């Protein structure tokens, strides 16, 4: 245990100190989102950040902006509340109704009011979205049709909302203008049980008199192979509401009077795991404008009206996908007649755009996508798009609409001329709202590892979930989700993503309490108990990151139900292998550990899964207590105590002083969950370090499950030298081995991966912040933290910033002599930090510290 000794430099240490004199608020949120339209509750929560220590607050909520600004808070006025709380403050006013539009503001310490923000209640409870599901097959080319109609608007100044509930993707247009820059809407859901409603404010696009509404739809996940679709194409239900005299009036909704036309886009395959195909675009058929006048010239057909049995249509509770970065080609090299190989410079999950010149009418140009060349120099086809050229200058353009690909390389076949680099673009998209974490150090290798992990995760979070890989399986695996959960929430603001994702997890649960290994669950997928513990671990991690209890409350019954299922497959107090079935396969412990570590051995599998269950009980103890379910908390505590004893008794081999097979994970996981008796912890650690050197050659010896377990344990136990030494290894296996072999994102395997953009090994990301930055939570939302950085030998300085619900914590240190370092800490208003037993409120501090062990 490294002792962190700190001496305050009293007069010079405090550079600035926030006090109650500051009065500015910023980053206002409702239900964790900025100005959301269509939330799924009529009891919202409000959050904000302060530039000063808060002593009081006052919230006002009104039915209009004018009423709010005039001081007439007709829905709720909290009055002056003496409290320093500014995260997830619950609404406590008049009952809010479905579709109700509201405005709110907050004043802190009697200061000026914040800028007003609005939110609206979604279509919830007994309310239902108006209209019928419509589609337009019209023939084999109608895979991505445009459905459209017209409506009259008496007053274009009145607030008007468009509600869209599509089974498959949609883009909506009013008077030829796209209503949102978002792509691939809506988010994912378990489509047999739930579809999502997206609400748009279309007021700025309206004109008095006749208006056009067009919705371009794409099939995406909605097919018989993945979600038992009840129609051969995409479907959409939509309505437009106008706010009149304090109430909403529906002025148009989808029905049999709508028309449908071919869009010029079609699928080249039906989505299924391992094959997500692509799109075919025919510029000669694409309407020039999405207005009724133009679309009427494209041979419209009457839409199909379809009855579907999906029971729930509920508001989407996470942001829409946005374009995060646009990248132009780095190089384009010839590879035969009319064939070109494009290098985009880095692997990414993106939509593509190509502009070609010199093509003739009827030319078929294909674009094949690959994340890395194979060992023989060939490129694996992970999906392709096709452009059927019209031969007109400036019109032979392909742009992804309802699909995406993972690629660094593109093989273009059929292009008569070499495209200009600026005419080949990748639009990288995703759901990560804010880059909350940043890390820099004196070690460029360490920075590259951190940035690779952050970049990888940024590519894998989209459409309201996080996938293992976006091109091969595109599934929200619980194992990958657990493995990256702490790292992801440390570096990014993603709490609302888990609101959507965990709803899908609850929707996949069987009546007997079983859980699939992925959610949504379009196919049978592999995994094990660690994958299923996502239903418990993820809500707890979200709560710790944000202070938001909603997921704990919503998922609690499902958590308990799953524990009941676990009981059915436990013998003598230990969880044992459950059978494969039509819903899921395999029974894994760790997954994809390096060569030489056999994670399939029964003893290791059983040890890992029982440790995962113990970890789950620890979370459940705290969850039940937080929710006021003390009897449950006591039961879970008794279960954990019994299980920990059995783990030690069953899997500890005193003659070798190892647990299980003696692998890194088998040794570390029992220590992390507290199953190792205190008197032998030192011996087990010493054995772990010895085996790491002699068996693993000083390298990492863990896989998907082991990486986050190792990272969390090492940060807690202050074993920075142990982790840093393994991270610095340049030979197989390791992150630098990936980087030295051309990786721009983390791989699926430590060597010879299928996927070069994958979620397996990103769990180390939290260690950079917890260990090297020393930012350790003591309670939810970082309200109280410990600042205790660790100083591995060979590292000279570190700068870390981590965003929290109260603001940004920054820690930097630099060695100053043989055993001293200068420490700089910035603490935002609302957070209290403990440093070497002393308490610090908001402010900026310079301190002197010892780096001695």
Coordinates of C-alpha atoms in Angstrom, one line a residue, residues 291-851:
X291 CA -41.9 18.4 -51.8
X292 CA -45.3 17.1 -52.8
X293 CA -45.0 19.0 -56.1
X294 CA -41.8 17.2 -57.0
X295 CA -42.7 13.8 -55.6
X296 CA -46.0 13.8 -57.5
X297 CA -43.9 13.5 -60.7
X298 CA -42.3 10.3 -59.5
X299 CA -45.2 7.8 -60.1
X300 CA -46.6 7.8 -56.6
X301 CA -48.5 4.8 -55.2
X302 CA -51.0 4.5 -52.4
X303 CA -49.3 3.6 -49.2
X304 CA -49.9 0.3 -47.4
X305 CA -51.7 0.6 -44.1
X306 CA -50.3 -2.1 -41.8
X307 CA -51.5 -3.3 -38.4
X308 CA -48.6 -4.4 -36.1
X309 CA -48.6 -6.1 -32.7
X310 CA -45.7 -4.3 -31.1
X311 CA -47.2 -3.4 -27.8
X312 CA -45.4 -0.2 -26.8
X313 CA -44.4 3.0 -28.5
X314 CA -42.6 5.2 -26.0
X315 CA -40.4 8.3 -26.2
X316 CA -36.8 8.0 -27.1
X317 CA -34.8 9.0 -23.9
X318 CA -31.4 9.6 -25.4
X319 CA -30.0 12.0 -28.0
X320 CA -30.2 11.3 -31.7
X321 CA -27.0 10.4 -33.6
X322 CA -25.0 13.3 -34.7
X323 CA -22.0 13.6 -37.1
X324 CA -19.0 13.9 -34.8
X325 CA -16.3 14.3 -37.5
X326 CA -15.9 14.4 -41.2
X327 CA -12.7 12.9 -42.6
X328 CA -11.4 13.1 -46.2
X329 CA -9.3 10.4 -47.8
X330 CA -5.6 10.4 -47.0
X331 CA -4.5 8.5 -50.1
X332 CA -6.0 6.9 -53.3
X333 CA -3.9 4.4 -55.2
X334 CA -4.7 2.6 -58.4
X335 CA -5.2 -1.2 -58.2
X336 CA -6.1 -2.3 -61.7
X337 CA -8.5 -1.0 -64.4
X338 CA -11.0 1.4 -62.9
X339 CA -10.1 0.0 -59.4
X340 CA -8.8 2.2 -56.6
X341 CA -7.8 1.6 -53.0
X342 CA -8.6 4.4 -50.6
X343 CA -6.9 4.9 -47.2
X344 CA -8.9 7.1 -44.8
X345 CA -6.0 7.3 -42.4
X346 CA -7.7 5.6 -39.4
X347 CA -10.4 3.1 -38.8
X348 CA -13.9 4.5 -38.0
X349 CA -17.6 3.7 -37.8
X350 CA -19.0 6.1 -40.3
X351 CA -21.3 6.9 -43.2
X352 CA -19.6 7.5 -46.5
X353 CA -19.9 10.0 -49.3
X354 CA -18.5 9.8 -52.8
X355 CA -18.6 12.3 -55.6
X356 CA -17.5 10.8 -59.0
X357 CA -16.7 12.5 -62.3
X358 CA -16.4 11.1 -65.8
X359 CA -18.9 8.2 -65.4
X360 CA -21.3 7.1 -68.1
X361 CA -24.9 6.5 -67.7
X362 CA -25.6 3.0 -66.4
X363 CA -22.1 2.5 -64.9
X364 CA -22.2 0.4 -61.7
X365 CA -19.6 1.6 -59.2
X366 CA -19.1 -0.5 -56.0
X367 CA -17.5 0.6 -52.8
X368 CA -16.2 -2.2 -50.6
X369 CA -15.3 -1.4 -46.9
X370 CA -12.6 -3.0 -44.8
X371 CA -11.1 -2.2 -41.4
X372 CA -7.6 -3.7 -42.3
X373 CA -6.0 -5.6 -45.1
X374 CA -5.6 -9.4 -44.6
X375 CA -2.2 -10.9 -44.3
X376 CA -2.1 -11.7 -48.0
X377 CA -2.8 -8.0 -48.9
X378 CA -6.4 -8.6 -49.9
X379 CA -9.3 -6.8 -48.3
X380 CA -12.2 -8.5 -46.5
X381 CA -15.6 -7.3 -47.7
X382 CA -17.5 -6.3 -44.5
X383 CA -20.3 -4.8 -46.7
X384 CA -20.5 -2.7 -49.8
X385 CA -22.5 0.1 -51.3
X386 CA -23.3 0.6 -55.0
X387 CA -23.8 3.7 -57.2
X388 CA -25.7 3.3 -60.5
X389 CA -24.5 6.3 -62.3
X390 CA -26.6 8.8 -64.3
X391 CA -23.6 10.2 -66.2
X392 CA -24.6 13.9 -65.5
X393 CA -21.9 16.2 -64.2
X394 CA -22.2 16.8 -60.5
X395 CA -24.9 14.3 -60.0
X396 CA -23.1 11.0 -59.6
X397 CA -23.0 11.1 -55.8
X398 CA -23.4 8.3 -53.3
X399 CA -24.1 9.3 -49.6
X400 CA -25.0 6.8 -46.9
X401 CA -28.5 7.2 -45.7
X402 CA -29.8 4.2 -43.7
X403 CA -26.6 2.2 -43.1
X404 CA -23.1 2.7 -42.0
X405 CA -19.8 0.8 -42.1
X406 CA -16.6 0.3 -40.2
X407 CA -13.6 1.0 -42.4
X408 CA -10.2 2.5 -42.9
X409 CA -9.9 1.2 -46.4
X410 CA -12.3 1.4 -49.3
X411 CA -11.9 -0.5 -52.5
X412 CA -13.7 1.3 -55.4
X413 CA -14.5 -0.8 -58.4
X414 CA -15.8 0.8 -61.6
X415 CA -14.6 4.4 -61.2
X416 CA -13.3 5.5 -64.6
X417 CA -11.3 8.4 -63.1
X418 CA -9.3 8.7 -59.9
X419 CA -11.5 10.5 -57.4
X420 CA -10.2 13.6 -55.7
X421 CA -9.4 13.0 -52.0
X422 CA -11.8 15.7 -51.0
X423 CA -14.6 13.9 -52.9
X424 CA -14.3 10.8 -50.7
X425 CA -15.6 11.6 -47.2
X426 CA -16.3 9.6 -44.1
X427 CA -18.9 11.1 -41.7
X428 CA -18.1 9.6 -38.3
X429 CA -21.3 9.6 -36.1
X430 CA -22.3 8.7 -32.7
X431 CA -24.2 9.3 -29.4
X432 CA -21.4 10.4 -27.0
X433 CA -22.6 13.8 -25.8
X434 CA -19.6 15.4 -24.2
X435 CA -15.9 14.5 -24.0
X436 CA -15.7 14.7 -20.3
X437 CA -12.3 13.2 -19.7
X438 CA -8.8 14.2 -20.9
X439 CA -5.4 12.7 -20.1
X440 CA -1.9 13.9 -20.9
X441 CA 1.4 12.8 -19.5
X442 CA 5.2 12.8 -19.9
X443 CA 4.9 9.4 -21.6
X444 CA 3.8 9.6 -25.2
X445 CA 3.1 5.8 -25.2
X446 CA 0.6 6.2 -22.3
X447 CA -1.1 9.1 -24.1
X448 CA -1.5 7.0 -27.3
X449 CA -3.0 4.1 -25.4
X450 CA -5.5 6.4 -23.6
X451 CA -6.5 8.2 -26.8
X452 CA -6.9 5.0 -28.7
X453 CA -9.3 3.7 -26.1
X454 CA -11.2 6.9 -25.9
X455 CA -11.5 7.1 -29.7
X456 CA -12.6 3.4 -29.9
X457 CA -15.4 3.9 -27.5
X458 CA -16.5 7.1 -29.2
X459 CA -17.0 5.0 -32.4
X460 CA -18.9 2.3 -30.7
X461 CA -21.6 4.4 -28.9
X462 CA -24.5 5.2 -31.3
X463 CA -28.2 4.7 -31.7
X464 CA -28.8 4.5 -27.9
X465 CA -26.5 1.6 -27.1
X466 CA -22.8 0.5 -27.2
X467 CA -21.8 -2.3 -29.6
X468 CA -19.1 -4.9 -29.5
X469 CA -18.2 -4.0 -33.1
X470 CA -20.3 -2.0 -35.6
X471 CA -19.6 -4.1 -38.7
X472 CA -19.6 -7.8 -37.9
X473 CA -22.2 -8.3 -35.1
X474 CA -23.4 -4.7 -34.2
X475 CA -24.8 -6.1 -31.0
X476 CA -25.1 -4.5 -27.5
X477 CA -23.4 -7.4 -25.6
X478 CA -23.6 -7.2 -21.8
X479 CA -20.0 -8.5 -21.4
X480 CA -18.6 -5.8 -23.6
X481 CA -20.9 -3.3 -21.9
X482 CA -19.7 -4.3 -18.4
X483 CA -16.1 -4.3 -19.5
X484 CA -16.2 -0.7 -20.8
X485 CA -18.9 0.8 -18.5
X486 CA -16.6 2.5 -16.0
X487 CA -14.2 3.7 -18.6
X488 CA -16.9 5.0 -20.9
X489 CA -18.7 7.0 -18.1
X490 CA -15.3 8.4 -17.0
X491 CA -14.4 9.8 -20.4
X492 CA -17.8 10.6 -21.9
X493 CA -21.3 11.9 -20.8
X494 CA -23.4 8.9 -21.8
X495 CA -25.9 8.4 -19.0
X496 CA -28.9 8.8 -21.3
X497 CA -27.5 6.1 -23.5
X498 CA -27.9 3.6 -20.7
X499 CA -31.5 4.8 -20.2
X500 CA -32.3 3.5 -23.7
X501 CA -30.0 0.5 -23.6
X502 CA -31.2 -0.9 -20.3
X503 CA -34.8 -0.5 -21.4
X504 CA -33.9 -2.9 -24.1
X505 CA -32.4 -5.3 -21.5
X506 CA -35.6 -5.3 -19.5
X507 CA -37.6 -5.9 -22.7
X508 CA -35.5 -9.0 -23.5
X509 CA -36.0 -10.6 -20.1
X510 CA -37.9 -13.9 -20.2
X511 CA -40.8 -14.8 -17.9
X512 CA -38.5 -17.1 -16.0
X513 CA -36.0 -14.3 -15.4
X514 CA -33.4 -15.4 -18.0
X515 CA -31.5 -12.7 -19.8
X516 CA -30.0 -12.8 -23.2
X517 CA -26.3 -11.9 -23.7
X518 CA -27.1 -8.9 -25.7
X519 CA -29.8 -6.2 -26.0
X520 CA -31.5 -5.6 -28.2
X521 CA -31.4 -9.3 -29.0
X522 CA -32.1 -9.9 -32.7
X523 CA -30.3 -13.2 -32.8
X524 CA -29.0 -16.0 -30.5
X525 CA -25.7 -14.7 -29.1
X526 CA -22.8 -16.1 -27.0
X527 CA -21.7 -15.0 -23.5
X528 CA -22.1 -16.0 -19.9
X529 CA -23.3 -14.8 -16.5
X530 CA -20.9 -11.9 -16.5
X531 CA -22.8 -10.7 -19.6
X532 CA -26.1 -10.9 -17.8
X533 CA -24.9 -9.0 -14.7
X534 CA -25.1 -5.9 -16.9
X535 CA -28.7 -5.5 -15.6
X536 CA -27.2 -4.8 -12.2
X537 CA -23.8 -3.4 -12.7
X538 CA -24.7 -0.8 -15.4
X539 CA -27.5 0.9 -13.5
X540 CA -25.2 1.1 -10.4
X541 CA -22.4 2.6 -12.4
X542 CA -24.7 5.1 -14.0
X543 CA -26.0 6.1 -10.5
X544 CA -22.4 6.6 -9.2
X545 CA -21.5 8.7 -12.2
X546 CA -24.6 10.9 -12.2
X547 CA -26.5 10.6 -9.0
X548 CA -29.5 9.6 -11.1
X549 CA -31.6 6.9 -9.4
X550 CA -34.1 6.4 -12.2
X551 CA -32.4 3.3 -13.6
X552 CA -32.1 1.7 -10.2
X553 CA -35.8 2.2 -9.6
X554 CA -36.8 1.0 -13.1
X555 CA -34.5 -2.0 -13.2
X556 CA -34.7 -3.2 -9.6
X557 CA -37.5 -5.8 -10.2
X558 CA -35.6 -7.2 -13.2
X559 CA -32.5 -7.4 -11.1
X560 CA -34.2 -9.5 -8.5
X561 CA -35.9 -11.6 -11.1
X562 CA -32.6 -12.5 -12.7
X563 CA -31.2 -13.5 -9.3
X564 CA -34.1 -15.9 -9.0
X565 CA -33.1 -17.4 -12.3
X566 CA -29.5 -17.7 -11.0
X567 CA -30.8 -19.6 -8.0
X568 CA -32.2 -22.2 -10.4
X569 CA -28.7 -23.0 -11.6
X570 CA -26.8 -22.9 -8.3
X571 CA -25.7 -26.0 -6.5
X572 CA -24.3 -26.0 -2.9
X573 CA -24.4 -22.2 -2.9
X574 CA -22.2 -21.8 -6.1
X575 CA -23.4 -20.9 -9.6
X576 CA -22.9 -23.7 -12.0
X577 CA -23.2 -23.9 -15.8
X578 CA -26.6 -23.4 -17.3
X579 CA -27.5 -25.0 -20.6
X580 CA -27.5 -23.4 -24.0
X581 CA -30.9 -22.8 -25.5
X582 CA -32.6 -21.1 -28.4
X583 CA -32.0 -17.7 -26.8
X584 CA -28.3 -17.8 -26.1
X585 CA -25.2 -19.9 -26.4
X586 CA -21.9 -20.7 -24.5
X587 CA -21.1 -20.2 -20.8
X588 CA -18.0 -18.1 -20.7
X589 CA -15.7 -16.9 -17.9
X590 CA -13.1 -14.6 -19.4
X591 CA -13.1 -14.1 -23.1
X592 CA -10.2 -13.6 -25.6
X593 CA -7.4 -13.7 -23.1
X594 CA -3.9 -13.9 -24.7
X595 CA -2.3 -17.1 -25.9
X596 CA -1.1 -19.2 -23.0
X597 CA -4.1 -18.4 -20.8
X598 CA -6.8 -21.0 -21.1
X599 CA -10.0 -19.3 -20.1
X600 CA -12.1 -22.3 -21.0
X601 CA -11.0 -24.5 -18.1
X602 CA -14.0 -25.3 -16.0
X603 CA -12.4 -24.2 -12.7
X604 CA -11.6 -20.8 -14.1
X605 CA -15.1 -20.4 -15.7
X606 CA -16.8 -21.2 -12.4
X607 CA -14.5 -19.0 -10.3
X608 CA -15.0 -16.0 -12.6
X609 CA -18.7 -16.3 -12.8
X610 CA -19.1 -16.7 -9.0
X611 CA -16.9 -13.7 -8.5
X612 CA -19.1 -11.8 -10.9
X613 CA -22.1 -12.9 -8.9
X614 CA -20.4 -11.7 -5.7
X615 CA -19.7 -8.3 -7.3
X616 CA -23.3 -8.2 -8.3
X617 CA -24.4 -8.9 -4.7
X618 CA -22.2 -6.0 -3.5
X619 CA -24.0 -3.7 -6.0
X620 CA -27.4 -5.1 -4.9
X621 CA -26.7 -4.5 -1.3
X622 CA -26.2 -0.8 -1.9
X623 CA -29.0 -0.5 -4.5
X624 CA -31.6 -2.1 -2.1
X625 CA -30.4 0.1 0.7
X626 CA -30.6 3.3 -1.4
X627 CA -34.1 2.4 -2.5
X628 CA -35.2 1.8 1.1
X629 CA -35.5 -2.0 0.8
X630 CA -33.5 -2.9 3.9
X631 CA -34.7 -6.4 4.1
X632 CA -33.5 -7.1 0.6
X633 CA -30.2 -5.4 1.4
X634 CA -29.7 -7.7 4.4
X635 CA -30.5 -10.8 2.3
X636 CA -28.1 -9.8 -0.4
X637 CA -25.4 -9.1 2.3
X638 CA -25.9 -12.6 3.7
X639 CA -25.8 -14.1 0.2
X640 CA -22.5 -12.3 -0.5
X641 CA -20.9 -13.3 2.7
X642 CA -21.8 -17.0 2.1
X643 CA -20.7 -16.9 -1.5
X644 CA -17.4 -15.3 -0.7
X645 CA -16.7 -18.0 1.9
X646 CA -17.5 -20.7 -0.7
X647 CA -15.3 -19.0 -3.3
X648 CA -12.3 -19.1 -1.0
X649 CA -13.1 -22.7 0.2
X650 CA -13.7 -24.1 -3.3
X651 CA -11.1 -22.3 -5.4
X652 CA -8.2 -21.5 -3.1
X653 CA -5.2 -24.0 -3.4
X654 CA -3.0 -23.3 -0.4
X655 CA -0.3 -25.7 -1.6
X656 CA 0.3 -23.4 -4.6
X657 CA -1.0 -20.2 -3.0
X658 CA -3.3 -19.5 -6.0
X659 CA -7.0 -19.3 -6.7
X660 CA -8.4 -21.3 -9.6
X661 CA -5.9 -21.8 -12.4
X662 CA -3.6 -19.1 -11.1
X663 CA -4.3 -16.8 -14.1
X664 CA -4.2 -13.1 -13.5
X665 CA -8.0 -12.9 -13.4
X666 CA -8.4 -15.9 -11.2
X667 CA -6.0 -14.3 -8.7
X668 CA -7.3 -10.7 -8.9
X669 CA -11.1 -11.2 -9.0
X670 CA -11.4 -12.9 -5.6
X671 CA -9.3 -10.0 -4.1
X672 CA -11.5 -7.4 -5.8
X673 CA -14.8 -8.8 -4.4
X674 CA -13.3 -9.4 -0.9
X675 CA -13.4 -13.2 -1.0
X676 CA -9.7 -13.5 0.0
X677 CA -9.2 -13.5 3.8
X678 CA -7.3 -10.4 4.9
X679 CA -4.4 -12.4 6.4
X680 CA -3.4 -13.9 3.1
X681 CA -4.0 -11.0 0.7
X682 CA -0.3 -10.0 0.8
X683 CA 0.7 -13.5 -0.1
X684 CA -1.8 -13.7 -3.0
X685 CA -0.6 -10.3 -4.4
X686 CA 3.0 -11.4 -4.2
X687 CA 2.2 -14.6 -6.0
X688 CA 0.3 -12.7 -8.6
X689 CA 3.3 -10.5 -9.3
X690 CA 5.6 -13.5 -9.4
X691 CA 3.4 -15.3 -11.9
X692 CA 3.0 -12.2 -14.0
X693 CA 6.7 -12.1 -14.5
X694 CA 7.4 -15.8 -14.8
X695 CA 4.4 -17.0 -16.7
X696 CA 3.2 -13.9 -18.5
X697 CA 6.6 -12.4 -19.1
X698 CA 5.5 -9.1 -17.5
X699 CA 2.5 -8.8 -19.9
X700 CA -1.2 -8.6 -19.5
X701 CA -2.7 -12.0 -19.2
X702 CA -6.4 -11.1 -19.2
X703 CA -9.2 -10.7 -21.7
X704 CA -12.5 -8.9 -21.9
X705 CA -13.6 -9.6 -18.4
X706 CA -10.2 -9.4 -16.9
X707 CA -9.1 -6.0 -18.1
X708 CA -11.6 -3.9 -16.2
X709 CA -11.3 -6.2 -13.1
X710 CA -7.5 -5.7 -13.1
X711 CA -7.9 -1.9 -13.7
X712 CA -10.4 -1.4 -10.9
X713 CA -8.4 -3.6 -8.4
X714 CA -5.0 -2.0 -9.2
X715 CA -6.4 1.5 -8.9
X716 CA -8.0 0.7 -5.5
X717 CA -4.8 -1.1 -4.2
X718 CA -2.5 1.6 -5.6
X719 CA -0.5 -0.9 -7.7
X720 CA 0.4 1.6 -10.4
X721 CA 3.8 0.2 -11.1
X722 CA 2.2 -3.2 -11.8
X723 CA -0.1 -1.8 -14.5
X724 CA 2.3 0.7 -15.9
X725 CA 4.9 -2.0 -16.4
X726 CA 2.5 -4.1 -18.4
X727 CA 1.2 -1.2 -20.5
X728 CA 4.8 -0.3 -21.5
X729 CA 5.4 -3.7 -23.1
X730 CA 5.7 -3.4 -26.8
X731 CA 5.6 -7.1 -27.6
X732 CA 2.6 -9.3 -27.7
X733 CA 0.2 -9.1 -25.9
X734 CA -0.4 -5.4 -25.2
X735 CA -1.8 -2.1 -26.4
X736 CA 1.5 -0.9 -27.7
X737 CA 1.8 -4.1 -29.7
X738 CA -1.5 -3.1 -31.4
X739 CA -0.3 0.5 -32.0
X740 CA 3.1 -0.6 -33.3
X741 CA 1.3 -2.9 -35.7
X742 CA -0.8 -0.1 -37.1
X743 CA -3.8 0.0 -34.8
X744 CA -5.8 3.3 -34.7
X745 CA -8.4 1.7 -32.4
X746 CA -8.4 -1.3 -30.1
X747 CA -8.7 -4.7 -31.6
X748 CA -11.1 -7.6 -30.9
X749 CA -8.2 -9.9 -29.9
X750 CA -4.7 -9.2 -28.7
X751 CA -3.4 -10.7 -32.0
X752 CA -4.9 -11.6 -35.4
X753 CA -8.3 -10.0 -34.8
X754 CA -11.4 -10.3 -36.9
X755 CA -12.3 -6.7 -35.9
X756 CA -9.9 -3.7 -35.8
X757 CA -12.5 -1.5 -34.0
X758 CA -13.8 -3.4 -31.0
X759 CA -15.0 -3.1 -27.4
X760 CA -13.1 -6.0 -25.8
X761 CA -10.2 -4.2 -24.0
X762 CA -11.3 -0.7 -23.3
X763 CA -11.8 -1.3 -19.6
X764 CA -8.3 0.0 -18.8
X765 CA -9.5 3.5 -19.5
X766 CA -10.7 4.3 -16.0
X767 CA -7.3 3.5 -14.5
X768 CA -5.7 6.6 -16.1
X769 CA -8.1 8.7 -14.1
X770 CA -8.5 6.8 -10.9
X771 CA -4.8 5.8 -10.5
X772 CA -2.7 8.4 -12.3
X773 CA -5.1 11.2 -11.7
X774 CA -6.1 9.9 -8.3
X775 CA -9.7 10.9 -8.7
X776 CA -11.6 8.4 -6.5
X777 CA -15.3 8.7 -5.8
X778 CA -16.6 8.4 -2.3
X779 CA -20.3 8.8 -3.2
X780 CA -22.6 9.3 -6.2
X781 CA -22.1 12.1 -8.8
X782 CA -18.6 12.8 -7.3
X783 CA -20.1 14.9 -4.6
X784 CA -17.3 13.8 -2.3
X785 CA -14.0 12.6 -3.8
X786 CA -10.5 11.6 -2.7
X787 CA -7.6 13.0 -4.6
X788 CA -4.7 10.6 -4.2
X789 CA -2.6 10.2 -7.4
X790 CA -0.2 7.4 -7.9
X791 CA 3.4 7.9 -9.2
X792 CA 4.7 4.9 -11.2
X793 CA 8.4 4.8 -11.7
X794 CA 9.4 6.4 -15.0
X795 CA 6.4 8.8 -15.2
X796 CA 7.3 12.4 -14.6
X797 CA 4.1 14.3 -15.0
X798 CA 0.4 13.9 -15.5
X799 CA -2.6 16.2 -16.3
X800 CA -6.1 14.7 -15.9
X801 CA -9.5 16.4 -16.2
X802 CA -12.8 14.6 -15.5
X803 CA -16.2 16.0 -16.1
X804 CA -18.8 15.4 -13.3
X805 CA -22.4 16.5 -12.8
X806 CA -21.1 19.4 -10.8
X807 CA -18.3 20.5 -13.1
X808 CA -14.8 19.6 -14.1
X809 CA -12.2 18.1 -11.7
X810 CA -8.7 18.7 -12.8
X811 CA -5.6 17.2 -11.3
X812 CA -2.0 17.6 -12.4
X813 CA 1.3 16.7 -10.9
X814 CA 5.0 17.0 -11.8
X815 CA 7.9 15.4 -10.1
X816 CA 10.1 17.9 -8.2
X817 CA 13.1 16.1 -6.9
X818 CA 13.7 12.5 -6.0
X819 CA 10.7 11.9 -3.9
X820 CA 8.6 15.1 -4.2
X821 CA 6.0 16.3 -6.7
X822 CA 4.0 19.5 -7.2
X823 CA 0.3 18.9 -7.2
X824 CA -2.3 21.2 -8.7
X825 CA -6.0 20.5 -8.1
X826 CA -9.1 22.3 -9.4
X827 CA -12.4 21.5 -7.6
X828 CA -15.7 22.7 -9.1
X829 CA -18.5 24.2 -7.0
X830 CA -20.6 21.5 -5.3
X831 CA -17.8 19.0 -4.8
X832 CA -15.7 18.4 -1.7
X833 CA -12.3 16.8 -1.9
X834 CA -10.3 15.0 0.7
X835 CA -6.6 15.1 0.3
X836 CA -4.4 13.4 2.9
X837 CA -7.2 13.6 5.4
X838 CA -7.9 17.3 4.9
X839 CA -11.0 18.7 3.3
X840 CA -11.1 21.2 0.4
X841 CA -14.1 22.9 -1.0
X842 CA -14.4 24.4 -4.5
X843 CA -11.2 26.2 -5.6
X844 CA -7.8 25.9 -7.2
X845 CA -4.9 24.6 -5.1
X846 CA -1.2 24.1 -5.4
X847 CA 0.2 21.6 -3.0
X848 CA 3.4 19.7 -2.3
X849 CA 3.3 15.9 -2.1
X850 CA 5.6 13.0 -1.4
X851 CA 6.0 10.3 -4.1

